[in-house]
Short mmCIF file of C-alpha atoms and ligand atoms in Angstrom, two decimals:
data_model
loop_
_atom_site.label_atom_id
_atom_site.label_comp_id
_atom_site.label_asym_id
_atom_site.label_seq_id
_atom_site.Cartn_x
_atom_site.Cartn_y
_atom_site.Cartn_z
CA MET A 1 -28.00 -68.91 77.77
CA VAL A 2 -27.06 -72.10 79.60
CA GLN A 3 -24.63 -74.03 77.42
CA THR A 4 -21.64 -76.22 77.92
CA VAL A 5 -19.23 -74.85 75.34
CA LEU A 6 -16.00 -76.41 74.11
CA ILE A 7 -13.55 -73.92 72.64
CA VAL A 8 -10.86 -75.46 70.45
CA GLU A 9 -8.27 -72.79 69.74
CA ASP A 10 -4.48 -72.75 70.01
CA GLU A 11 -4.18 -68.96 70.19
CA ARG A 12 -4.27 -68.23 73.91
CA MET A 13 -5.52 -64.63 73.53
CA VAL A 14 -8.53 -65.68 71.46
CA ARG A 15 -9.27 -68.67 73.70
CA GLU A 16 -9.15 -66.64 76.88
CA ALA A 17 -11.23 -63.80 75.50
CA VAL A 18 -13.95 -66.15 74.22
CA SER A 19 -13.88 -68.23 77.44
CA SER A 20 -14.26 -65.31 79.77
CA TYR A 21 -16.99 -63.69 77.66
CA LEU A 22 -19.04 -66.88 77.52
CA ARG A 23 -18.59 -67.55 81.22
CA LYS A 24 -20.00 -64.10 81.91
CA GLN A 25 -23.04 -65.07 79.84
CA GLY A 26 -23.62 -68.05 82.12
CA CYS A 27 -22.04 -70.77 79.96
CA GLN A 28 -19.89 -73.55 81.31
CA VAL A 29 -16.65 -73.51 79.30
CA PHE A 30 -14.08 -76.18 78.47
CA TRP A 31 -11.16 -75.46 76.20
CA ALA A 32 -8.54 -77.36 74.26
CA GLU A 33 -5.51 -76.12 72.35
CA ASN A 34 -5.28 -79.09 70.00
CA GLY A 35 -7.49 -81.65 68.33
CA LYS A 36 -6.59 -84.60 70.51
CA ASP A 37 -7.52 -82.83 73.73
CA ALA A 38 -10.69 -81.50 72.12
CA LEU A 39 -11.88 -84.99 71.19
CA ASP A 40 -11.03 -86.27 74.68
CA ILE A 41 -13.05 -83.51 76.33
CA PHE A 42 -15.93 -84.02 73.90
CA LYS A 43 -16.10 -87.67 74.89
CA LYS A 44 -16.05 -87.02 78.60
CA GLU A 45 -18.18 -83.92 78.99
CA ALA A 46 -21.75 -83.19 77.96
CA VAL A 47 -20.72 -80.52 75.48
CA THR A 48 -23.66 -78.69 73.88
CA PHE A 49 -21.79 -76.24 71.64
CA VAL A 50 -18.41 -76.28 69.89
CA ILE A 51 -16.35 -73.32 68.77
CA LEU A 52 -13.63 -74.67 66.52
CA ASP A 53 -10.56 -72.98 65.11
CA LEU A 54 -9.53 -74.19 61.63
CA MET A 55 -5.76 -74.08 62.11
CA LEU A 56 -4.58 -76.21 65.00
CA PRO A 57 -1.16 -77.75 65.69
CA ASP A 58 -2.06 -81.44 65.35
CA MET A 59 -5.22 -81.58 63.22
CA THR A 60 -7.26 -79.22 61.12
CA GLY A 61 -10.61 -77.93 62.28
CA GLU A 62 -12.13 -79.66 59.29
CA GLU A 63 -10.81 -83.04 60.46
CA ILE A 64 -12.20 -82.46 63.95
CA CYS A 65 -15.53 -81.32 62.55
CA THR A 66 -15.79 -84.46 60.43
CA ILE A 67 -15.10 -86.68 63.45
CA LEU A 68 -17.58 -84.82 65.64
CA ARG A 69 -20.27 -85.04 62.98
CA LYS A 70 -19.95 -88.79 62.83
CA ARG A 71 -21.02 -89.03 66.43
CA SER A 72 -23.05 -85.95 67.22
CA ARG A 73 -25.25 -83.16 65.93
CA VAL A 74 -23.78 -80.66 68.39
CA PRO A 75 -23.80 -77.10 66.98
CA ILE A 76 -20.38 -76.09 65.63
CA ILE A 77 -19.12 -72.62 64.75
CA MET A 78 -15.81 -72.51 62.96
CA LEU A 79 -13.28 -69.75 63.58
CA THR A 80 -11.27 -68.99 60.53
CA ALA A 81 -8.52 -66.61 59.59
CA LYS A 82 -8.96 -67.65 56.01
CA THR A 83 -11.38 -65.57 54.07
CA GLN A 84 -11.45 -67.63 50.90
CA GLU A 85 -14.91 -68.73 50.07
CA GLU A 86 -13.67 -72.22 49.24
CA ASP A 87 -12.59 -72.89 52.84
CA ILE A 88 -15.80 -71.55 54.27
CA LEU A 89 -17.94 -73.60 51.92
CA ASN A 90 -15.95 -76.69 52.75
CA GLY A 91 -16.48 -76.07 56.47
CA LEU A 92 -20.20 -75.87 55.98
CA ARG A 93 -20.22 -78.88 53.71
CA ILE A 94 -18.65 -81.09 56.34
CA GLY A 95 -21.21 -80.07 58.89
CA ALA A 96 -20.32 -76.82 60.63
CA ASP A 97 -23.40 -74.73 61.42
CA ASP A 98 -21.74 -71.41 60.80
CA TYR A 99 -18.30 -69.79 60.56
CA ILE A 100 -16.87 -66.50 61.73
CA THR A 101 -13.83 -64.83 60.30
CA LYS A 102 -11.06 -63.51 62.52
CA PRO A 103 -10.82 -60.90 63.86
CA PHE A 104 -14.36 -61.01 65.20
CA SER A 105 -16.24 -59.34 68.00
CA LEU A 106 -17.32 -61.43 70.97
CA LYS A 107 -20.80 -59.97 70.76
CA GLN A 108 -21.08 -61.08 67.18
CA LEU A 109 -19.92 -64.60 68.04
CA TYR A 110 -22.47 -64.79 70.84
CA ALA A 111 -25.24 -63.51 68.55
CA ARG A 112 -24.39 -66.20 66.00
CA MET A 113 -24.55 -68.85 68.72
CA GLU A 114 -28.01 -67.64 69.72
CA VAL A 115 -29.23 -67.77 66.13
CA ILE A 116 -28.07 -71.37 65.77
CA LEU A 117 -29.69 -72.36 69.07
CA ARG A 118 -32.96 -70.72 68.06
CA ARG A 119 -32.84 -72.42 64.72
CA THR A 120 -32.21 -75.84 66.25
CA GLY A 121 -34.66 -75.07 69.05
CA ASP A 122 -32.10 -76.47 71.40
CA GLU A 123 -32.55 -74.39 74.52
CA LEU A 124 -31.19 -76.32 77.47
CA LYS A 125 -33.23 -77.00 80.60
CA PRO A 126 -31.33 -75.85 83.68
CA LEU A 127 -29.76 -78.57 85.76
CA SER A 128 -30.97 -77.47 89.17
CA GLN A 129 -34.72 -77.58 88.70
CA LYS A 130 -37.70 -79.76 89.10
CA PHE A 131 -39.99 -80.41 86.14
CA SER A 132 -43.32 -82.14 86.02
CA TRP A 133 -45.59 -83.43 83.27
CA ASN A 134 -49.25 -84.39 82.97
CA ALA A 135 -50.48 -83.31 86.41
CA ASP A 136 -47.42 -84.74 88.23
CA ASP A 137 -47.66 -88.06 86.42
CA LEU A 138 -43.93 -87.73 85.91
CA VAL A 139 -41.69 -85.50 88.03
CA VAL A 140 -37.96 -85.11 87.42
CA ASP A 141 -35.85 -83.42 90.06
CA PHE A 142 -32.47 -82.56 88.53
CA GLU A 143 -30.96 -81.25 91.71
CA HIS A 144 -31.53 -84.46 93.67
CA ARG A 145 -31.38 -86.71 90.62
CA GLU A 146 -34.77 -88.17 91.43
CA VAL A 147 -37.63 -89.26 89.25
CA TYR A 148 -41.18 -89.84 90.44
CA LYS A 149 -43.99 -91.65 88.67
CA LYS A 150 -47.43 -90.89 90.10
CA GLY A 151 -45.73 -89.71 93.31
CA LYS A 152 -43.60 -92.79 93.77
CA PRO A 153 -39.82 -92.60 93.43
CA LEU A 154 -38.39 -94.60 90.53
CA ASN A 155 -35.24 -96.64 90.72
CA LEU A 156 -33.42 -95.71 87.54
CA THR A 157 -30.08 -97.25 86.67
CA PRO A 158 -27.27 -94.76 85.98
CA SER A 159 -27.62 -95.40 82.25
CA GLU A 160 -31.37 -94.85 82.33
CA TRP A 161 -30.85 -91.60 84.24
CA LYS A 162 -28.25 -90.43 81.73
CA ILE A 163 -30.59 -91.09 78.83
CA LEU A 164 -33.71 -89.62 80.42
CA SER A 165 -31.98 -86.50 81.74
CA ALA A 166 -30.31 -85.82 78.39
CA LEU A 167 -33.61 -86.17 76.53
CA ILE A 168 -35.33 -83.83 78.97
CA ARG A 169 -32.57 -81.23 78.99
CA HIS A 170 -32.75 -80.94 75.21
CA PRO A 171 -36.50 -81.13 74.70
CA GLN A 172 -36.39 -80.25 71.01
CA LYS A 173 -33.49 -82.45 70.13
CA VAL A 174 -33.74 -85.87 68.54
CA TYR A 175 -30.92 -88.07 69.82
CA THR A 176 -29.47 -90.61 67.47
CA ARG A 177 -28.55 -94.03 68.89
CA ASP A 178 -24.87 -93.15 68.42
CA GLU A 179 -25.28 -90.02 70.52
CA LEU A 180 -26.97 -92.03 73.27
CA ILE A 181 -24.17 -94.60 73.11
CA ASP A 182 -21.66 -91.80 73.59
CA LEU A 183 -23.62 -90.57 76.59
CA VAL A 184 -23.97 -93.93 78.28
CA PHE A 185 -20.63 -95.55 77.52
CA ASP A 186 -17.35 -93.84 78.19
CA SER A 187 -15.43 -95.09 75.18
CA ASP A 188 -15.58 -96.00 71.54
CA PHE A 189 -17.98 -98.88 71.45
CA SER A 190 -19.63 -99.85 68.26
CA GLY A 191 -22.49 -102.19 67.58
CA TYR A 192 -24.21 -101.25 70.83
CA ASN A 193 -27.46 -100.17 69.23
CA ARG A 194 -29.28 -103.08 70.79
CA VAL A 195 -28.00 -102.19 74.24
CA ILE A 196 -29.45 -98.71 73.81
CA ASP A 197 -32.74 -100.21 72.70
CA THR A 198 -32.78 -102.32 75.87
CA HIS A 199 -32.15 -99.26 78.06
CA ILE A 200 -34.95 -97.41 76.29
CA LYS A 201 -37.29 -100.35 76.77
CA ASN A 202 -36.55 -100.58 80.47
CA LEU A 203 -36.82 -96.81 80.89
CA ARG A 204 -40.21 -96.85 79.24
CA LYS A 205 -41.44 -99.58 81.56
CA LYS A 206 -40.65 -97.23 84.45
CA VAL A 207 -41.77 -93.82 83.19
CA GLU A 208 -44.63 -94.58 80.80
CA CYS A 209 -48.21 -95.49 81.70
CA ASN A 210 -48.30 -97.65 78.60
CA PRO A 211 -44.81 -98.56 77.41
CA LYS A 212 -46.28 -99.70 74.07
CA SER A 213 -47.48 -96.19 73.29
CA PRO A 214 -44.93 -93.94 74.99
CA VAL A 215 -45.71 -90.28 75.55
CA TYR A 216 -42.39 -89.31 77.18
CA VAL A 217 -39.58 -91.32 75.59
CA ARG A 218 -40.67 -91.10 71.98
CA THR A 219 -39.25 -92.79 68.93
CA VAL A 220 -38.49 -90.58 65.93
CA HIS A 221 -38.49 -93.09 63.13
CA GLY A 222 -35.30 -93.42 61.21
CA ILE A 223 -33.43 -91.05 63.57
CA GLY A 224 -33.64 -91.93 67.24
CA TYR A 225 -35.38 -90.69 70.34
CA LYS A 226 -36.70 -87.51 71.85
CA PHE A 227 -38.59 -86.37 74.93
CA GLY A 228 -42.21 -85.74 74.15
CA GLY A 229 -44.09 -84.82 77.32
CA GLU A 230 -46.17 -81.64 77.49
CA GLU A 231 -44.78 -79.62 80.34
CA GLU A 232 -47.00 -77.72 82.75
CA1 CA B 1 -5.17 -71.44 65.29
#
């Protein structure tokens, strides 16, 4: 499982155990011991999974979950020492994908993560590979950060590369405009929907045969964008 996991947990023992277990499974791991650091990391890194403790020194896990949900559909598992149904239901209501009650086994946590990823169909493409679509019509080389259209290298801007590579790495995922804004800009902009639309338009001019009926950078009406090419 190739995931970039953010662990938000102030108990060092739990944090270290989860970190080292997930690293052994091939995940990249970031951790934070409070809410502020967690939100900073989430903004800077391309986090694909969040494991979130409910009781933190500066904020509650519920508060963090609510903030994350406003900007992202990243899978979230809550860690809770509370066993009251009320707390669990509230966690799920504000957008956590699952919860696990402490003490828990690392194997069980990992199994729950896999279930969520299967359910969301959100298996990540590895970063170090080359992918091609439609008889090499489009080739994306992650290792060298190069994109070819009909054999010719494309000159993508950094923003276009960020958008295209994110869409390709999460082939099942529909990105909202807000998520793309988070990817492209490094801070809290708002009202940048039109800028994203412009990047998408320019990207389509480069990668699509007919930008008016795109086969790669597809629009999902009312939600956002996803990658739609059939891979060979
Ligand atoms: Ca805690």
